[in-house]
Short mmCIF file of N, CA and C in Angstrom, two decimals:
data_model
loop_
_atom_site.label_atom_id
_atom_site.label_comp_id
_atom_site.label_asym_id
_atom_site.label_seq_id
_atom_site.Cartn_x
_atom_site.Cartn_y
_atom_site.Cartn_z
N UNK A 73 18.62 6.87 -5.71
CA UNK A 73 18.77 8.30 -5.82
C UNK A 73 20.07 8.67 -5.11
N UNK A 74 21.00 9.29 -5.65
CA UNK A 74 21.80 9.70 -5.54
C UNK A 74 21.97 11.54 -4.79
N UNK A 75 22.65 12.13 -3.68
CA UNK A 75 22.39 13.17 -2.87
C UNK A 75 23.39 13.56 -2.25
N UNK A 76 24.23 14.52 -2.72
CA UNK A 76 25.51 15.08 -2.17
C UNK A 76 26.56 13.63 -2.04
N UNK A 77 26.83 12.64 -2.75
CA UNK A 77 27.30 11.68 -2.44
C UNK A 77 27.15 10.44 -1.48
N UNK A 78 25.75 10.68 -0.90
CA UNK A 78 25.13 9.63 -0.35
C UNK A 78 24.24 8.88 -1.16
N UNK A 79 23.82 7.31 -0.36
CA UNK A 79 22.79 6.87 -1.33
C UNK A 79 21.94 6.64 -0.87
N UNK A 80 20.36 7.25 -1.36
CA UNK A 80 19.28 7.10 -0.13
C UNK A 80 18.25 6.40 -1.10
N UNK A 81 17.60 6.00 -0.53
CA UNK A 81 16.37 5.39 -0.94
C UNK A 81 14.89 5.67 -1.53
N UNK A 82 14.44 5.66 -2.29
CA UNK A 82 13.23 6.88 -2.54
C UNK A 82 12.00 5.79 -2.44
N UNK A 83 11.12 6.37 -2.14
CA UNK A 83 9.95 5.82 -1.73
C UNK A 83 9.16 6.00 -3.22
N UNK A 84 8.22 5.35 -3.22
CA UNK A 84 7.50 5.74 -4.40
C UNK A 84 7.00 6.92 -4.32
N UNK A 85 6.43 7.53 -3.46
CA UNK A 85 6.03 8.83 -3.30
C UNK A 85 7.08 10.25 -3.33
N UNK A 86 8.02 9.88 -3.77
CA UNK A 86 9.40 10.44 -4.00
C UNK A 86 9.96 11.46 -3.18
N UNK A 87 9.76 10.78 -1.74
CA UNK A 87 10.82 11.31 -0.58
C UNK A 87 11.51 9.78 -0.25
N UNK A 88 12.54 9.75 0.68
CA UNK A 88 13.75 9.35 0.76
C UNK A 88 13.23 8.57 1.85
N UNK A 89 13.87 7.45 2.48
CA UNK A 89 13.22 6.42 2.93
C UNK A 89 14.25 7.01 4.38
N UNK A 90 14.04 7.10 5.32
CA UNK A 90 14.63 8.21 6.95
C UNK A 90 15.42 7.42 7.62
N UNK A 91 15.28 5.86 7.18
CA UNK A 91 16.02 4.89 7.44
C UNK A 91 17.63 4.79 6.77
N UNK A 92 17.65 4.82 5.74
CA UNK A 92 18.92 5.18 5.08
C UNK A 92 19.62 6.73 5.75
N UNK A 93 18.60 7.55 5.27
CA UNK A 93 19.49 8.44 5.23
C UNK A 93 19.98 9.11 6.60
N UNK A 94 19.48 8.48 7.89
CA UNK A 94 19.81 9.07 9.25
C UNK A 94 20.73 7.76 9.78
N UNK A 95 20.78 6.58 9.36
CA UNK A 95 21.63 5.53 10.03
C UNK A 95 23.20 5.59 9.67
N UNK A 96 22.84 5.84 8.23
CA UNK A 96 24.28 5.31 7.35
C UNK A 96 25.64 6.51 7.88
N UNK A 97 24.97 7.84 7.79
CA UNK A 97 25.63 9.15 8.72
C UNK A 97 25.81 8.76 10.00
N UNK A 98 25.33 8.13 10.75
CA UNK A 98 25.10 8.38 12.30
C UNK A 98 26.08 7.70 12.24
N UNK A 99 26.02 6.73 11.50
CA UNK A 99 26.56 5.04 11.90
C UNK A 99 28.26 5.27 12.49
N UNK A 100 28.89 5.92 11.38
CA UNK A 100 30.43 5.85 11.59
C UNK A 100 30.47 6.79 12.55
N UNK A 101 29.58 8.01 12.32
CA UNK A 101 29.94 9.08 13.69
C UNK A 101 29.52 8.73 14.65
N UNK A 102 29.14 8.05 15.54
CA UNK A 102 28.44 7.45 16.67
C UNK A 102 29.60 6.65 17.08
N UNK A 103 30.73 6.09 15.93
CA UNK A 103 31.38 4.98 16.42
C UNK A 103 31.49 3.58 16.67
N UNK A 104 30.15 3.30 16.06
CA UNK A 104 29.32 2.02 15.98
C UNK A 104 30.28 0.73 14.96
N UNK A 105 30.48 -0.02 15.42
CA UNK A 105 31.19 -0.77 15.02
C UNK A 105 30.46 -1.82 14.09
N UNK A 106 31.65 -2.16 12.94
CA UNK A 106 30.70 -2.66 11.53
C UNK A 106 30.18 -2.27 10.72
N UNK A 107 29.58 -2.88 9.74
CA UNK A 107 28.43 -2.01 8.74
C UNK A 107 27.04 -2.01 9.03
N UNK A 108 26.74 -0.58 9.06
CA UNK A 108 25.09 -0.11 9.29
C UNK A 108 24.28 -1.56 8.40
N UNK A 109 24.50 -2.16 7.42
CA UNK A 109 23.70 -2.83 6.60
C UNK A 109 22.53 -3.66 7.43
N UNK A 110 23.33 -5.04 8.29
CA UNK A 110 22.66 -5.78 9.20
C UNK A 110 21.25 -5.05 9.89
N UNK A 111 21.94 -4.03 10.57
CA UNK A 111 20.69 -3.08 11.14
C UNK A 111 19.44 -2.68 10.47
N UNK A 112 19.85 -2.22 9.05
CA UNK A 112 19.11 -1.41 8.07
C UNK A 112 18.10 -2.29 7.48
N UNK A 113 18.82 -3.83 7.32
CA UNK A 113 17.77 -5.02 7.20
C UNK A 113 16.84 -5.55 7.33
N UNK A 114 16.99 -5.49 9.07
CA UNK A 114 16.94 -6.03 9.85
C UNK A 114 15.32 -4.85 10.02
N UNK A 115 15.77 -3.70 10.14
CA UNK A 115 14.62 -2.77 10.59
C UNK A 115 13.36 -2.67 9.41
N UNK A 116 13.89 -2.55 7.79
CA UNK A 116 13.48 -2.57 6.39
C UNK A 116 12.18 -3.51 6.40
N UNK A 117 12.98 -5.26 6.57
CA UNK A 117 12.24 -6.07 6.56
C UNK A 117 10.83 -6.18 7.73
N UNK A 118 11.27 -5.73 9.04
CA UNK A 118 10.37 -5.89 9.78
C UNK A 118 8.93 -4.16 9.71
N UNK A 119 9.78 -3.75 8.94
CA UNK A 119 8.78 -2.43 8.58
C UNK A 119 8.13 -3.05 7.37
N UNK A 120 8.37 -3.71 6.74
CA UNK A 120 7.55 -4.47 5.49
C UNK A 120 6.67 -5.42 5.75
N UNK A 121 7.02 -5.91 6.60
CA UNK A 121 6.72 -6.63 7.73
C UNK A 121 5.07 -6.20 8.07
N UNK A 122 4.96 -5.18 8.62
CA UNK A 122 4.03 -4.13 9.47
C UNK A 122 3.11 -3.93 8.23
N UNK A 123 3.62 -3.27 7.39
CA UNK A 123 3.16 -3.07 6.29
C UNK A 123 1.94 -4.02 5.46
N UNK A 124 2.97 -5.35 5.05
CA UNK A 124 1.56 -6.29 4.61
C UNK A 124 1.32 -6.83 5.67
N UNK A 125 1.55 -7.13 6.57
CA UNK A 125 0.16 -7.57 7.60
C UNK A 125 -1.07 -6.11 8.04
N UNK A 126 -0.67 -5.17 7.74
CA UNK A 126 -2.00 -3.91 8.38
C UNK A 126 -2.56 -4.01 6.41
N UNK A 127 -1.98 -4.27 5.57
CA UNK A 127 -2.65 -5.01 4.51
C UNK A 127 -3.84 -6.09 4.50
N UNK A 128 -3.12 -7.19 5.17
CA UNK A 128 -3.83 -8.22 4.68
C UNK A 128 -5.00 -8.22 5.65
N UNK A 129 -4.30 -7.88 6.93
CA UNK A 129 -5.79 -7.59 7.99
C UNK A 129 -6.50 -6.70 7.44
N UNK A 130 -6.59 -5.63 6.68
CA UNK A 130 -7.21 -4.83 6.62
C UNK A 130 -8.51 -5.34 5.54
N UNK A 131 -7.44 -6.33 4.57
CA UNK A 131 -8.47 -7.15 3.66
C UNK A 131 -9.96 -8.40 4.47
N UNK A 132 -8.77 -8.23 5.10
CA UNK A 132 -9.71 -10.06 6.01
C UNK A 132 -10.93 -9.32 6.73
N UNK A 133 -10.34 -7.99 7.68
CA UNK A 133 -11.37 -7.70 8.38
C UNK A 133 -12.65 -7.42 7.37
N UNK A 134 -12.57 -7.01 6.43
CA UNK A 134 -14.06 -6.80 5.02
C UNK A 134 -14.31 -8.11 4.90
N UNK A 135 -13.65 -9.58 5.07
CA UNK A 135 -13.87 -10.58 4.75
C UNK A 135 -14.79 -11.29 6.02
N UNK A 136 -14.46 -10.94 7.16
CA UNK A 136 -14.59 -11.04 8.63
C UNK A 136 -13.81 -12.91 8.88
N UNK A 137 -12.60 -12.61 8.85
CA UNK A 137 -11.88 -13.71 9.14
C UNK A 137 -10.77 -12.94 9.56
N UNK A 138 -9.55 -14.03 10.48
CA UNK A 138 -8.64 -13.45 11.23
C UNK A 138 -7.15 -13.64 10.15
N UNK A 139 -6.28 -12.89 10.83
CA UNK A 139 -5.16 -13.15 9.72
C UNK A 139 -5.10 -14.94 10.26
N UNK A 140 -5.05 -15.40 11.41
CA UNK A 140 -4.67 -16.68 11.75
C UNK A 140 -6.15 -17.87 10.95
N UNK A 141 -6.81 -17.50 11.10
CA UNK A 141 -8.17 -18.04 10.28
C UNK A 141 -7.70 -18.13 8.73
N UNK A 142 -7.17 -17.60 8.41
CA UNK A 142 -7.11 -17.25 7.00
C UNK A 142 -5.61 -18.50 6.66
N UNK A 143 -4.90 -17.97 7.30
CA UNK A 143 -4.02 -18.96 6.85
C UNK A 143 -4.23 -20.71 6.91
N UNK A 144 -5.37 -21.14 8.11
CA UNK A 144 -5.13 -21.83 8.79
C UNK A 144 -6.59 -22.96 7.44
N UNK A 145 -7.43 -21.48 7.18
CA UNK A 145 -8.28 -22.01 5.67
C UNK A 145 -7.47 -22.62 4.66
N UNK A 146 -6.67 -21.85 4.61
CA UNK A 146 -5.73 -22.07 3.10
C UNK A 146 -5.06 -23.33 3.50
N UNK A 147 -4.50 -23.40 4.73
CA UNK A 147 -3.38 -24.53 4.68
C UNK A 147 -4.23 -25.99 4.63
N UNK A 148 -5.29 -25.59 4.87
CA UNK A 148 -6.83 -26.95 4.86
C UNK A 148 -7.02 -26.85 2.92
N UNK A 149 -7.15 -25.60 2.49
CA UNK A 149 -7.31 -25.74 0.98
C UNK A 149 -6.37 -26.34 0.05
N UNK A 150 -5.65 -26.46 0.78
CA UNK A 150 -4.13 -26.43 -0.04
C UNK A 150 -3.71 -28.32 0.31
N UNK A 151 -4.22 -28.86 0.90
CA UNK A 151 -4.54 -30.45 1.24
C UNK A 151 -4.92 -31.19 0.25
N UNK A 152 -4.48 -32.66 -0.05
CA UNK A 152 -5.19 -33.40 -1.11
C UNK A 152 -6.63 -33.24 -0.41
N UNK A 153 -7.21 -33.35 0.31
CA UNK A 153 -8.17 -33.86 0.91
C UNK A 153 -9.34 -32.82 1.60
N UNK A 154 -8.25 -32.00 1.62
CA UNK A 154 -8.88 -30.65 2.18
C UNK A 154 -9.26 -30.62 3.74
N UNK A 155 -8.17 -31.81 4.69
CA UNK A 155 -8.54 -32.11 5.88
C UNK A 155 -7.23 -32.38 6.21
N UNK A 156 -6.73 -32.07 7.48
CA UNK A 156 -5.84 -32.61 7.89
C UNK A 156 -5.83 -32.37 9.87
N UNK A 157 -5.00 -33.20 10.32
CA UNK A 157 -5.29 -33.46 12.11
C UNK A 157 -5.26 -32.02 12.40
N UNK A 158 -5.53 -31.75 13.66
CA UNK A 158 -5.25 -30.48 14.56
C UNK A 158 -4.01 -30.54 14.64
N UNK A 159 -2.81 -31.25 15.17
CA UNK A 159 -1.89 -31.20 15.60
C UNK A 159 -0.86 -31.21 13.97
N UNK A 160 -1.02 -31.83 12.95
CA UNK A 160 -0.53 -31.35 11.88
C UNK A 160 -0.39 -29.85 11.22
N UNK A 161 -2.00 -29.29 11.47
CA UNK A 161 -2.17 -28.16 11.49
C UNK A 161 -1.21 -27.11 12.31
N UNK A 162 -1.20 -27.56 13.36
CA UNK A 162 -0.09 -26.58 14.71
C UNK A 162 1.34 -26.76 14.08
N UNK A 163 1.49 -27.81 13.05
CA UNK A 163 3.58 -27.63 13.05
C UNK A 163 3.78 -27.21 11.99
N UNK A 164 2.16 -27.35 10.87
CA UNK A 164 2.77 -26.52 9.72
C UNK A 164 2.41 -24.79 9.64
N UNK A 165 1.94 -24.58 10.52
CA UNK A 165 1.39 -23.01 10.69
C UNK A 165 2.34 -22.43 11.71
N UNK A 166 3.12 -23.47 12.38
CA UNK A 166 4.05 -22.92 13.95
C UNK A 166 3.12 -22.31 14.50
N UNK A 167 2.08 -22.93 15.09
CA UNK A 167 1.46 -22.38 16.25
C UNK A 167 1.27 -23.19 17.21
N UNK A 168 0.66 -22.69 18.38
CA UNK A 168 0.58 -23.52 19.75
C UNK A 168 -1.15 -24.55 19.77
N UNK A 169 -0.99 -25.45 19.97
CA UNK A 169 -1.99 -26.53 19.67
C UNK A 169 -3.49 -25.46 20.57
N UNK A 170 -3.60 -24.76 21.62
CA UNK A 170 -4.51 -24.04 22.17
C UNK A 170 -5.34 -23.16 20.68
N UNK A 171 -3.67 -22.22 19.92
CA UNK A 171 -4.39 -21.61 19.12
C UNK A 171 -5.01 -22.19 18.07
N UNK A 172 -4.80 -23.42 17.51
CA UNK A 172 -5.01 -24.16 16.45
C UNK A 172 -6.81 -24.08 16.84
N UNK A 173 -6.85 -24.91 18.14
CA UNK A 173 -8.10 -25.42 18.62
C UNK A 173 -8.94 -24.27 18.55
N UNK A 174 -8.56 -22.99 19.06
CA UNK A 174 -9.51 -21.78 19.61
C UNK A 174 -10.26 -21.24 18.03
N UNK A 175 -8.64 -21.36 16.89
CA UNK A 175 -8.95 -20.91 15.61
C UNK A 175 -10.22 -21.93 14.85
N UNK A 176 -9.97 -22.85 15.17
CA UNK A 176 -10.99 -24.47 14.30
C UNK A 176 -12.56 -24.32 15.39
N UNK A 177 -12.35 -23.25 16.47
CA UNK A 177 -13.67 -23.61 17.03
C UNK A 177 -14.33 -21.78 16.68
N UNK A 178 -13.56 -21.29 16.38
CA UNK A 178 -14.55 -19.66 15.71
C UNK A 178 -14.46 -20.07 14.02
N UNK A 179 -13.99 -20.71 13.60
CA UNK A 179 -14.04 -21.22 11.91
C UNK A 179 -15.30 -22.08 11.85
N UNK A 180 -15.53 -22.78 12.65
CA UNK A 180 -16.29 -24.21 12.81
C UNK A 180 -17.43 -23.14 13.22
N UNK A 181 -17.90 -22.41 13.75
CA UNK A 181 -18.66 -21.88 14.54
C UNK A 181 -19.38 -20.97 12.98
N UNK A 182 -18.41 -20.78 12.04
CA UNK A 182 -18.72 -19.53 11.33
C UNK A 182 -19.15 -20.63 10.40
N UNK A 183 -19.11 -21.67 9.98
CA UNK A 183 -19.78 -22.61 8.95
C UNK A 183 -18.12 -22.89 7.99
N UNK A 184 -17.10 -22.17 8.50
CA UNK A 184 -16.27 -22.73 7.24
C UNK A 184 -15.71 -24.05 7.23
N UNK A 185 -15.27 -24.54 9.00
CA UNK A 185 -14.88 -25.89 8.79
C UNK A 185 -15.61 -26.54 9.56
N UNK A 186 -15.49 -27.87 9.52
CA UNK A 186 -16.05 -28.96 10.29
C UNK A 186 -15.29 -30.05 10.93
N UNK A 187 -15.23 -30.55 11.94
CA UNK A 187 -14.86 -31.82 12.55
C UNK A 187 -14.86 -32.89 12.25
N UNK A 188 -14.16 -33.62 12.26
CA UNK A 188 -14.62 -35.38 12.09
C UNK A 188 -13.54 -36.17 12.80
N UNK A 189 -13.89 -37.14 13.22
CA UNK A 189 -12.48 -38.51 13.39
C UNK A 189 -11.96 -39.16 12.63
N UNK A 190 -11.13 -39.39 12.54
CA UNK A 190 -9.92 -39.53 11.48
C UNK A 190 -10.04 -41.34 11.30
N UNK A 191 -10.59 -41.68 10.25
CA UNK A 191 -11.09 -43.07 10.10
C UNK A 191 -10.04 -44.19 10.14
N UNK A 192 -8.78 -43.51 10.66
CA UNK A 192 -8.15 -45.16 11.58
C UNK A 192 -7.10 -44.72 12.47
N UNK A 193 -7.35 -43.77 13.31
CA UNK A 193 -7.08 -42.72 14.53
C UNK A 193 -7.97 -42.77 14.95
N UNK A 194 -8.74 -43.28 16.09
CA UNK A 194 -10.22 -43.19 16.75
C UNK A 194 -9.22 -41.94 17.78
N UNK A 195 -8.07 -41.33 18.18
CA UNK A 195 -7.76 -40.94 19.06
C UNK A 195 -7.71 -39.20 18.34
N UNK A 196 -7.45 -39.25 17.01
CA UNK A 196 -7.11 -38.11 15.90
C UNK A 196 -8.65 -37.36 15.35
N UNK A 197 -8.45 -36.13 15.75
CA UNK A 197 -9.71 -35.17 15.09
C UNK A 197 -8.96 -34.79 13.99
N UNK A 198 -9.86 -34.58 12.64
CA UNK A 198 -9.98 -34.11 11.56
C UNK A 198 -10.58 -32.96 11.47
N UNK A 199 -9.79 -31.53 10.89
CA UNK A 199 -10.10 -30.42 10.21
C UNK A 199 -10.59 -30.65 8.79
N UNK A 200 -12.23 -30.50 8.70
CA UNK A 200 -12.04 -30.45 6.95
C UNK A 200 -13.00 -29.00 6.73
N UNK A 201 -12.00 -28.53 5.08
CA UNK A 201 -12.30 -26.99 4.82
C UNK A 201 -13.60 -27.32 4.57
N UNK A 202 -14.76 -26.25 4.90
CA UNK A 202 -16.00 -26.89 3.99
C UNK A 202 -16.43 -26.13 2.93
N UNK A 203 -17.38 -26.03 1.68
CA UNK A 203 -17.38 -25.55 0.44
C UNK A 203 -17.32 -23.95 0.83
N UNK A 204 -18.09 -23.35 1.99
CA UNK A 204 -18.28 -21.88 2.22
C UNK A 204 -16.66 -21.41 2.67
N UNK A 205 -15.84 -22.81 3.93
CA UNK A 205 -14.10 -22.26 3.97
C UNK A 205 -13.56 -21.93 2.24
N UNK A 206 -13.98 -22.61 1.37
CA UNK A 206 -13.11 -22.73 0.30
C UNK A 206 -13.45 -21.30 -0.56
N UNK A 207 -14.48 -21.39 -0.48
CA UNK A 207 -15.14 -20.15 -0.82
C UNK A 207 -14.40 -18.98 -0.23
N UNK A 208 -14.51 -18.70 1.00
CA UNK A 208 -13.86 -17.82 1.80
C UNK A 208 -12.32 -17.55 1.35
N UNK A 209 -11.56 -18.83 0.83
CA UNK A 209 -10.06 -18.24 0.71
C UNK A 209 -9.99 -18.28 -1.06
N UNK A 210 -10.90 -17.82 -1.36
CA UNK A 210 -11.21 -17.71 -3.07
C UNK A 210 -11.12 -16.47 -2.99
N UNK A 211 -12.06 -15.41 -1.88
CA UNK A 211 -12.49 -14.47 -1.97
C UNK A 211 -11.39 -13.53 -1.61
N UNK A 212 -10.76 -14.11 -0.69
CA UNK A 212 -9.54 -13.44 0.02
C UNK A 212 -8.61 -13.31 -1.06
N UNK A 213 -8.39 -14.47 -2.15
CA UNK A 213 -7.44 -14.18 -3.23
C UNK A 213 -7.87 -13.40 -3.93
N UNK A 214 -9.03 -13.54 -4.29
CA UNK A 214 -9.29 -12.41 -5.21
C UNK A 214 -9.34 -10.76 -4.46
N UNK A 215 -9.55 -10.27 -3.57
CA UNK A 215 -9.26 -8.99 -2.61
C UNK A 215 -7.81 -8.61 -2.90
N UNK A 216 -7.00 -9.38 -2.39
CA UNK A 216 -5.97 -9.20 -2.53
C UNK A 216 -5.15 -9.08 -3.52
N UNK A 217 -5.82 -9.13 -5.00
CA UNK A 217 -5.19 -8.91 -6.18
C UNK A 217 -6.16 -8.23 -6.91
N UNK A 218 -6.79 -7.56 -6.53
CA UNK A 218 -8.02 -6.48 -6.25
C UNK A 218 -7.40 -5.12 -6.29
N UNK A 219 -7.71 -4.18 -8.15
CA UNK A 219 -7.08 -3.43 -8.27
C UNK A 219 -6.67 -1.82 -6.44
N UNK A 220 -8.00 -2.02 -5.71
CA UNK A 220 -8.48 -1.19 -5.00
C UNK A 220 -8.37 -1.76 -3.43
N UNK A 221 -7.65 -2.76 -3.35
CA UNK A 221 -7.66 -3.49 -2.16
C UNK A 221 -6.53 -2.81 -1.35
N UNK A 222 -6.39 -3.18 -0.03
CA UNK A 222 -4.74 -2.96 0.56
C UNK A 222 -3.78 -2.96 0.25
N UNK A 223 -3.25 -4.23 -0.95
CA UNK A 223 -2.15 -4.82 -1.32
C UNK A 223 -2.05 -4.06 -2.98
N UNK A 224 -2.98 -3.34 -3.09
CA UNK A 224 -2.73 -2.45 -4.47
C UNK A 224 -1.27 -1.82 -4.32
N UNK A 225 -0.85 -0.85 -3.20
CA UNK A 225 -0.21 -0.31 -3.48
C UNK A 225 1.58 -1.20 -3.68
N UNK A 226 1.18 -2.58 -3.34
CA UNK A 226 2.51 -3.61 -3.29
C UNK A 226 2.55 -3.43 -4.82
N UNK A 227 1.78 -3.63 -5.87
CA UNK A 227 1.61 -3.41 -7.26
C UNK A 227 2.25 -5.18 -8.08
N UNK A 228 1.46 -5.53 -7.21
CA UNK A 228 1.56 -7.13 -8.08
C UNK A 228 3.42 -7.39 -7.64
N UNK A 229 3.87 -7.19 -6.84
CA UNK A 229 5.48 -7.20 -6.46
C UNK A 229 5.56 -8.94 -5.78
N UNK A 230 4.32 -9.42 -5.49
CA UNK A 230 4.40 -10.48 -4.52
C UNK A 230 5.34 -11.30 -4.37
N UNK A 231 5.75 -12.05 -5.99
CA UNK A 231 6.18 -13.13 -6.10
C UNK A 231 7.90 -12.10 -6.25
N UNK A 232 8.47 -11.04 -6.62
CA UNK A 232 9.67 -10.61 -6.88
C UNK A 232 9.81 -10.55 -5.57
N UNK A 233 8.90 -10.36 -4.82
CA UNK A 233 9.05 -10.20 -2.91
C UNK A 233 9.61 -11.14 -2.11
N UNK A 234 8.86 -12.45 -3.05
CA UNK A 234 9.17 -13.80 -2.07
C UNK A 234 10.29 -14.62 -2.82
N UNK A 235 10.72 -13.96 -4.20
CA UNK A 235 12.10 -14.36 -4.72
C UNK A 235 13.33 -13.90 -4.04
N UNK A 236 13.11 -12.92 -3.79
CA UNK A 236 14.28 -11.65 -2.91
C UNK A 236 14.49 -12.30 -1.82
N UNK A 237 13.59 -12.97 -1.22
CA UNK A 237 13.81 -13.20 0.25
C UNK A 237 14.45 -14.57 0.41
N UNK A 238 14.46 -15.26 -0.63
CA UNK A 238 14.28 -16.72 -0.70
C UNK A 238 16.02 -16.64 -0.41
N UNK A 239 16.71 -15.95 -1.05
CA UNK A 239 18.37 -16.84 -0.79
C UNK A 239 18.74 -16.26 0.85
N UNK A 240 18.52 -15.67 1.07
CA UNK A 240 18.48 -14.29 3.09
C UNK A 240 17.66 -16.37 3.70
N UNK A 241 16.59 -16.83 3.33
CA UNK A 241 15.98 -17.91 4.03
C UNK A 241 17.11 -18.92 4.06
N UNK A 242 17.41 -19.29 2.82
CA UNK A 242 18.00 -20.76 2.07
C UNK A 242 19.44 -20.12 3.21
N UNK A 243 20.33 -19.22 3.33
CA UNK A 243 21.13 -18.96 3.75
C UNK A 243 21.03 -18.63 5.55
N UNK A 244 20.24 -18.75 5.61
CA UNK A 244 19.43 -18.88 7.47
C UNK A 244 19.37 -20.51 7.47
N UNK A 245 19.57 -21.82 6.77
CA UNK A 245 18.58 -22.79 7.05
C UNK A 245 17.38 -22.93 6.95
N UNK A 246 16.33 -21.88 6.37
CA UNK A 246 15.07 -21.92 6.59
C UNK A 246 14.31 -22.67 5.37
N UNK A 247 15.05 -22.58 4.18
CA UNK A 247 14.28 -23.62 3.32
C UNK A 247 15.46 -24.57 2.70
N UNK A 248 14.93 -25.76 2.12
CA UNK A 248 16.15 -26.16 1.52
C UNK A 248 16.43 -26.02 0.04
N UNK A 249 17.48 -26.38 -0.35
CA UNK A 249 18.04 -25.86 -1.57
C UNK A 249 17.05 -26.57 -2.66
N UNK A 250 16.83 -26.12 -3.69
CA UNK A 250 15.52 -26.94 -4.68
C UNK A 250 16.49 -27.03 -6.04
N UNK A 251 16.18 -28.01 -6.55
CA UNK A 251 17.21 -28.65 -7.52
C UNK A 251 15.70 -28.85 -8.83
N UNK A 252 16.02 -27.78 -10.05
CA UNK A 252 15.32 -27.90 -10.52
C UNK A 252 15.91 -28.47 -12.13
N UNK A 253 14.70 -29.12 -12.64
CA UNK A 253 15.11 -30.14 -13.88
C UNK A 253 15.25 -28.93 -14.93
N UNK A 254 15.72 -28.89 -15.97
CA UNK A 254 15.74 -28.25 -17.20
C UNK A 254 15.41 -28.62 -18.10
#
């Protein structure tokens, strides 16, 4: 949207996003050195940020699982095996081995996962999802693409969401470049 020669942002609800239109003015009159953009990013993303997580919690809590429970299901669903160590668990979730444990002992407690020793690691515990975990992150997918859920108002944007973000990552170091066949 275009406004006396500025360019502001419109919300779907068709007012102007307060972020644009109070930075980009301030910016040069304040004296602020550089382009407002970095900032505007920087604030955008972490307000989107806020956004689907008071989403997805908002889904989980109807589910009664934690946002950290939830991921920590999936990353067990998402396994050939549907099991993998505690400490595997902690580097692919980036969390601290305490929370891994605290998360696998209110999951374990709720019937979704179970324990075992890792049959040639006598030193290695095993996370495995169990049919009610798998169940559980079935249900969560389906909520979440649930005309009436939290994430309704994202409007099926997910995957244009996590395309957008992908070259801002690849250009951080954060993923690597994917070389695809034709």
């Amino acid at each position: 949207m275009i406004e006396a020669g500025r360019e502001m942002a419109a919300d779907p609800g068709g007012g102007a996003d307060p972020l644009v239109m109070g930075v980009r003015d301030r910016w040069d009159a304040h004296g602020l050195q550089g382009e407002p953009w970095p900032f505007m990013a920087i604030c955008s993303v972490a307000r989107l940020h806020q956004l689907l997580k008071k989403a997805l919690d908002d889904e989980l809590k109807r589910l009664d699982l934690t946002r950290t429970g939830y991921f920590l299901l999936t990353a067990l669903a998402l396994t050939t095996r549907g099991s993998a160590r505690l400490s595997t668990l902690g580097r692919f979730l980036m969390m601290h081995p305490t929370t891994v444990k605290l998360t696998v002992d209110q999951l374990e407690a709720a019937g979704l996962v179970g324990r075992t020793r890792h049959p040639r690691d006598r030193r290695a515990i095993l996370v495995e999802i169990t049919p009610d975990g798998r169940e559980r992150v079935n249900e969560v997918g389906a909520a979440l693409e649930a005309p009436g859920s939290a994430f309704a108002p994202f409007g099926g944007m997910h995957r244009e969401l996590f395309e957008a973000l992908q070259p801002a990552r690849l250009a951080a170091g954060d993923v690597e470049p994917v070389q695809r066949a034709d």
